[in-house]
Amino acid sequence: MQNFLTIVLAAAFLTFTACSDDSRRPSVNGSAASAVSNPTADAPAVPAPPAPPATAAATVSWVSDSHDFGQIPKGIPASHNFEFTNTGTESIKIARVKASCGCTATDYSKEEIQPGETGYVQSTFNAAAEGPFKKSVTVTFEGARPLQLNLQGEVAAN
């Protein structure tokens, strides 16, 4: 039994020491293990992909970035279309639209919007609970920082 335990401990020691970083282990003469080839050092550098242009946010003009529904009846969803115009010289495309919670559904222009054309982001609030509400929808155009659209109102009892 003692021989078995000795063999297991020796195997564990060899396993852990074999997996260590050779560049940290000194060689016989005390210098770093420079004779070990580093395959990543010889590999050609891979260029980073070009950064997307960050001009799309500045080339969009919104009719309004907020909407007040006022009072809406409980249980009847209310929708609003936020419209925008591409005022730039390049086409733009919405990459992502995300509502702040599950009580708000969204839809949006999926195609590229050419210069001078308009697009939309539709937000639908479910009006399931009574009381005032403030919700947001985050819109991200390809290559641009996100921006926030805001909804508010009050759900009244029927």
PDB file of C-alpha atoms in Angstrom:
ATOM      1  CA  MET A   1       0.000   0.000   0.000  1.00  0.00           C
ATOM      2  CA  GLN A   2       2.853   2.377   0.845  1.00  0.00           C
ATOM      3  CA  ASN A   3       4.497   1.674  -2.546  1.00  0.00           C
ATOM      4  CA  PHE A   4       1.214   2.464  -4.318  1.00  0.00           C
ATOM      5  CA  LEU A   5       0.872   5.785  -2.473  1.00  0.00           C
ATOM      6  CA  THR A   6       4.492   6.665  -3.271  1.00  0.00           C
ATOM      7  CA  ILE A   7       3.921   5.980  -6.968  1.00  0.00           C
ATOM      8  CA  VAL A   8       0.721   8.090  -7.035  1.00  0.00           C
ATOM      9  CA  LEU A   9       2.461  11.022  -5.308  1.00  0.00           C
ATOM     10  CA  ALA A  10       5.448  10.800  -7.655  1.00  0.00           C
ATOM     11  CA  ALA A  11       3.143  10.753 -10.699  1.00  0.00           C
ATOM     12  CA  ALA A  12       1.216  13.764  -9.389  1.00  0.00           C
ATOM     13  CA  PHE A  13       4.465  15.665  -8.757  1.00  0.00           C
ATOM     14  CA  LEU A  14       5.725  14.947 -12.267  1.00  0.00           C
ATOM     15  CA  THR A  15       2.383  15.941 -13.787  1.00  0.00           C
ATOM     16  CA  PHE A  16       2.287  19.298 -12.044  1.00  0.00           C
ATOM     17  CA  THR A  17       5.939  20.148 -12.662  1.00  0.00           C
ATOM     18  CA  ALA A  18       5.757  19.116 -16.321  1.00  0.00           C
ATOM     19  CA  CYS A  19       2.915  21.607 -16.894  1.00  0.00           C
ATOM     20  CA  SER A  20       4.741  24.588 -15.432  1.00  0.00           C
ATOM     21  CA  ASP A  21       5.983  27.498 -17.568  1.00  0.00           C
ATOM     22  CA  ASP A  22       9.512  26.686 -18.819  1.00  0.00           C
ATOM     23  CA  SER A  23      10.367  30.373 -19.221  1.00  0.00           C
ATOM     24  CA  ARG A  24      10.313  30.784 -15.426  1.00  0.00           C
ATOM     25  CA  ARG A  25      12.535  27.768 -14.717  1.00  0.00           C
ATOM     26  CA  PRO A  26      16.254  28.629 -14.618  1.00  0.00           C
ATOM     27  CA  SER A  27      18.671  26.608 -16.675  1.00  0.00           C
ATOM     28  CA  VAL A  28      21.726  24.896 -15.279  1.00  0.00           C
ATOM     29  CA  ASN A  29      23.863  28.035 -15.576  1.00  0.00           C
ATOM     30  CA  GLY A  30      21.237  30.218 -13.850  1.00  0.00           C
ATOM     31  CA  SER A  31      19.919  32.054 -16.918  1.00  0.00           C
ATOM     32  CA  ALA A  32      16.364  31.839 -18.133  1.00  0.00           C
ATOM     33  CA  ALA A  33      15.508  28.915 -20.371  1.00  0.00           C
ATOM     34  CA  SER A  34      16.173  30.797 -23.591  1.00  0.00           C
ATOM     35  CA  ALA A  35      16.925  27.710 -25.629  1.00  0.00           C
ATOM     36  CA  VAL A  36      13.256  26.757 -25.604  1.00  0.00           C
ATOM     37  CA  SER A  37      11.617  27.982 -28.795  1.00  0.00           C
ATOM     38  CA  ASN A  38       8.591  30.263 -28.421  1.00  0.00           C
ATOM     39  CA  PRO A  39       6.301  29.393 -31.346  1.00  0.00           C
ATOM     40  CA  THR A  40       4.241  32.574 -30.942  1.00  0.00           C
ATOM     41  CA  ALA A  41       7.320  34.804 -31.162  1.00  0.00           C
ATOM     42  CA  ASP A  42       8.128  33.474 -34.654  1.00  0.00           C
ATOM     43  CA  ALA A  43       4.543  33.747 -35.918  1.00  0.00           C
ATOM     44  CA  PRO A  44       3.746  36.702 -38.173  1.00  0.00           C
ATOM     45  CA  ALA A  45       1.789  39.471 -36.502  1.00  0.00           C
ATOM     46  CA  VAL A  46      -1.902  39.407 -37.302  1.00  0.00           C
ATOM     47  CA  PRO A  47      -3.168  42.935 -37.902  1.00  0.00           C
ATOM     48  CA  ALA A  48      -6.121  44.050 -35.814  1.00  0.00           C
ATOM     49  CA  PRO A  49      -9.348  44.530 -37.758  1.00  0.00           C
ATOM     50  CA  PRO A  50     -10.015  48.149 -38.637  1.00  0.00           C
ATOM     51  CA  ALA A  51     -12.165  50.017 -36.154  1.00  0.00           C
ATOM     52  CA  PRO A  52     -15.660  50.748 -37.475  1.00  0.00           C
ATOM     53  CA  PRO A  53     -16.343  54.380 -38.239  1.00  0.00           C
ATOM     54  CA  ALA A  54     -17.896  56.145 -35.261  1.00  0.00           C
ATOM     55  CA  THR A  55     -19.696  58.812 -37.265  1.00  0.00           C
ATOM     56  CA  ALA A  56     -23.133  57.206 -37.597  1.00  0.00           C
ATOM     57  CA  ALA A  57     -24.455  58.636 -34.303  1.00  0.00           C
ATOM     58  CA  ALA A  58     -23.656  62.187 -35.441  1.00  0.00           C
ATOM     59  CA  THR A  59     -25.361  61.679 -38.804  1.00  0.00           C
ATOM     60  CA  VAL A  60     -28.792  60.688 -37.483  1.00  0.00           C
ATOM     61  CA  SER A  61     -31.477  63.221 -36.751  1.00  0.00           C
ATOM     62  CA  TRP A  62     -34.368  62.020 -34.565  1.00  0.00           C
ATOM     63  CA  VAL A  63     -37.792  63.628 -34.765  1.00  0.00           C
ATOM     64  CA  SER A  64     -37.851  63.130 -30.974  1.00  0.00           C
ATOM     65  CA  ASP A  65     -35.886  60.926 -28.577  1.00  0.00           C
ATOM     66  CA  SER A  66     -38.678  60.738 -25.979  1.00  0.00           C
ATOM     67  CA  HIS A  67     -42.430  60.148 -25.913  1.00  0.00           C
ATOM     68  CA  ASP A  68     -45.055  60.720 -23.233  1.00  0.00           C
ATOM     69  CA  PHE A  69     -48.092  58.456 -23.661  1.00  0.00           C
ATOM     70  CA  GLY A  70     -50.015  60.384 -21.023  1.00  0.00           C
ATOM     71  CA  GLN A  71     -52.707  58.167 -19.468  1.00  0.00           C
ATOM     72  CA  ILE A  72     -53.285  54.801 -21.114  1.00  0.00           C
ATOM     73  CA  PRO A  73     -55.778  52.099 -20.093  1.00  0.00           C
ATOM     74  CA  LYS A  74     -54.539  49.051 -18.211  1.00  0.00           C
ATOM     75  CA  GLY A  75     -54.105  45.935 -20.333  1.00  0.00           C
ATOM     76  CA  ILE A  76     -54.094  47.711 -23.708  1.00  0.00           C
ATOM     77  CA  PRO A  77     -50.568  47.932 -25.175  1.00  0.00           C
ATOM     78  CA  ALA A  78     -49.461  51.350 -26.410  1.00  0.00           C
ATOM     79  CA  SER A  79     -46.962  51.850 -29.272  1.00  0.00           C
ATOM     80  CA  HIS A  80     -44.876  54.724 -30.526  1.00  0.00           C
ATOM     81  CA  ASN A  81     -42.628  54.978 -33.602  1.00  0.00           C
ATOM     82  CA  PHE A  82     -39.439  56.945 -33.070  1.00  0.00           C
ATOM     83  CA  GLU A  83     -38.458  58.198 -36.525  1.00  0.00           C
ATOM     84  CA  PHE A  84     -35.005  59.266 -37.647  1.00  0.00           C
ATOM     85  CA  THR A  85     -33.349  60.530 -40.819  1.00  0.00           C
ATOM     86  CA  ASN A  86     -29.875  59.630 -42.031  1.00  0.00           C
ATOM     87  CA  THR A  87     -28.355  63.103 -42.408  1.00  0.00           C
ATOM     88  CA  GLY A  88     -24.872  61.811 -43.267  1.00  0.00           C
ATOM     89  CA  THR A  89     -23.191  60.874 -46.527  1.00  0.00           C
ATOM     90  CA  GLU A  90     -22.847  57.128 -45.794  1.00  0.00           C
ATOM     91  CA  SER A  91     -25.516  54.463 -45.378  1.00  0.00           C
ATOM     92  CA  ILE A  92     -26.224  53.391 -41.798  1.00  0.00           C
ATOM     93  CA  LYS A  93     -27.790  50.317 -40.243  1.00  0.00           C
ATOM     94  CA  ILE A  94     -29.191  49.575 -36.803  1.00  0.00           C
ATOM     95  CA  ALA A  95     -27.114  46.831 -35.178  1.00  0.00           C
ATOM     96  CA  ARG A  96     -29.183  46.343 -32.014  1.00  0.00           C
ATOM     97  CA  VAL A  97     -32.265  47.610 -30.197  1.00  0.00           C
ATOM     98  CA  LYS A  98     -32.774  46.623 -26.546  1.00  0.00           C
ATOM     99  CA  ALA A  99     -35.624  47.595 -24.227  1.00  0.00           C
ATOM    100  CA  SER A 100     -34.897  48.248 -20.557  1.00  0.00           C
ATOM    101  CA  CYS A 101     -37.309  45.512 -19.465  1.00  0.00           C
ATOM    102  CA  GLY A 102     -39.573  42.749 -20.734  1.00  0.00           C
ATOM    103  CA  CYS A 103     -42.654  44.985 -20.532  1.00  0.00           C
ATOM    104  CA  THR A 104     -41.524  46.824 -23.677  1.00  0.00           C
ATOM    105  CA  ALA A 105     -41.294  45.168 -27.088  1.00  0.00           C
ATOM    106  CA  THR A 106     -39.379  46.659 -30.002  1.00  0.00           C
ATOM    107  CA  ASP A 107     -39.220  46.570 -33.772  1.00  0.00           C
ATOM    108  CA  TYR A 108     -36.988  48.605 -36.066  1.00  0.00           C
ATOM    109  CA  SER A 109     -35.782  49.215 -39.612  1.00  0.00           C
ATOM    110  CA  LYS A 110     -33.680  46.172 -40.524  1.00  0.00           C
ATOM    111  CA  GLU A 111     -32.329  47.412 -43.863  1.00  0.00           C
ATOM    112  CA  GLU A 112     -29.563  49.934 -44.459  1.00  0.00           C
ATOM    113  CA  ILE A 113     -30.785  53.510 -44.411  1.00  0.00           C
ATOM    114  CA  GLN A 114     -29.298  55.538 -47.247  1.00  0.00           C
ATOM    115  CA  PRO A 115     -28.418  59.228 -46.860  1.00  0.00           C
ATOM    116  CA  GLY A 116     -31.605  61.315 -46.741  1.00  0.00           C
ATOM    117  CA  GLU A 117     -33.836  58.288 -46.045  1.00  0.00           C
ATOM    118  CA  THR A 118     -35.803  57.687 -42.857  1.00  0.00           C
ATOM    119  CA  GLY A 119     -36.022  54.732 -40.508  1.00  0.00           C
ATOM    120  CA  TYR A 120     -37.865  53.872 -37.330  1.00  0.00           C
ATOM    121  CA  VAL A 121     -37.672  52.229 -33.936  1.00  0.00           C
ATOM    122  CA  GLN A 122     -41.084  51.091 -32.679  1.00  0.00           C
ATOM    123  CA  SER A 123     -41.610  50.599 -28.950  1.00  0.00           C
ATOM    124  CA  THR A 124     -44.680  48.906 -27.502  1.00  0.00           C
ATOM    125  CA  PHE A 125     -45.359  49.095 -23.758  1.00  0.00           C
ATOM    126  CA  ASN A 126     -47.633  46.291 -22.475  1.00  0.00           C
ATOM    127  CA  ALA A 127     -49.494  48.429 -19.853  1.00  0.00           C
ATOM    128  CA  ALA A 128     -50.014  45.422 -17.594  1.00  0.00           C
ATOM    129  CA  ALA A 129     -49.581  47.211 -14.261  1.00  0.00           C
ATOM    130  CA  GLU A 130     -51.291  50.374 -12.983  1.00  0.00           C
ATOM    131  CA  GLY A 131     -49.249  53.451 -12.154  1.00  0.00           C
ATOM    132  CA  PRO A 132     -46.657  55.745 -13.692  1.00  0.00           C
ATOM    133  CA  PHE A 133     -43.849  54.295 -15.791  1.00  0.00           C
ATOM    134  CA  LYS A 134     -40.566  55.386 -17.350  1.00  0.00           C
ATOM    135  CA  LYS A 135     -38.873  52.988 -19.760  1.00  0.00           C
ATOM    136  CA  SER A 136     -35.938  53.256 -22.120  1.00  0.00           C
ATOM    137  CA  VAL A 137     -34.911  51.667 -25.391  1.00  0.00           C
ATOM    138  CA  THR A 138     -31.224  51.574 -26.318  1.00  0.00           C
ATOM    139  CA  VAL A 139     -30.435  51.840 -30.034  1.00  0.00           C
ATOM    140  CA  THR A 140     -27.012  51.008 -31.443  1.00  0.00           C
ATOM    141  CA  PHE A 141     -26.104  51.763 -35.037  1.00  0.00           C
ATOM    142  CA  GLU A 142     -23.249  49.766 -36.596  1.00  0.00           C
ATOM    143  CA  GLY A 143     -19.978  51.461 -35.728  1.00  0.00           C
ATOM    144  CA  ALA A 144     -21.513  53.994 -33.340  1.00  0.00           C
ATOM    145  CA  ARG A 145     -22.121  54.433 -29.634  1.00  0.00           C
ATOM    146  CA  PRO A 146     -25.542  53.465 -28.261  1.00  0.00           C
ATOM    147  CA  LEU A 147     -28.171  56.111 -27.664  1.00  0.00           C
ATOM    148  CA  GLN A 148     -31.251  56.006 -25.484  1.00  0.00           C
ATOM    149  CA  LEU A 149     -34.890  56.663 -26.361  1.00  0.00           C
ATOM    150  CA  ASN A 150     -37.323  57.253 -23.497  1.00  0.00           C
ATOM    151  CA  LEU A 151     -40.981  56.394 -22.916  1.00  0.00           C
ATOM    152  CA  GLN A 152     -43.170  57.500 -20.057  1.00  0.00           C
ATOM    153  CA  GLY A 153     -46.793  57.708 -19.065  1.00  0.00           C
ATOM    154  CA  GLU A 154     -49.280  56.409 -16.589  1.00  0.00           C
ATOM    155  CA  VAL A 155     -51.376  53.255 -16.737  1.00  0.00           C
ATOM    156  CA  ALA A 156     -54.876  53.940 -15.419  1.00  0.00           C
ATOM    157  CA  ALA A 157     -57.427  51.411 -14.165  1.00  0.00           C
ATOM    158  CA  ASN A 158     -60.224  50.640 -16.621  1.00  0.00           C
TER     159      ASN A 158
END
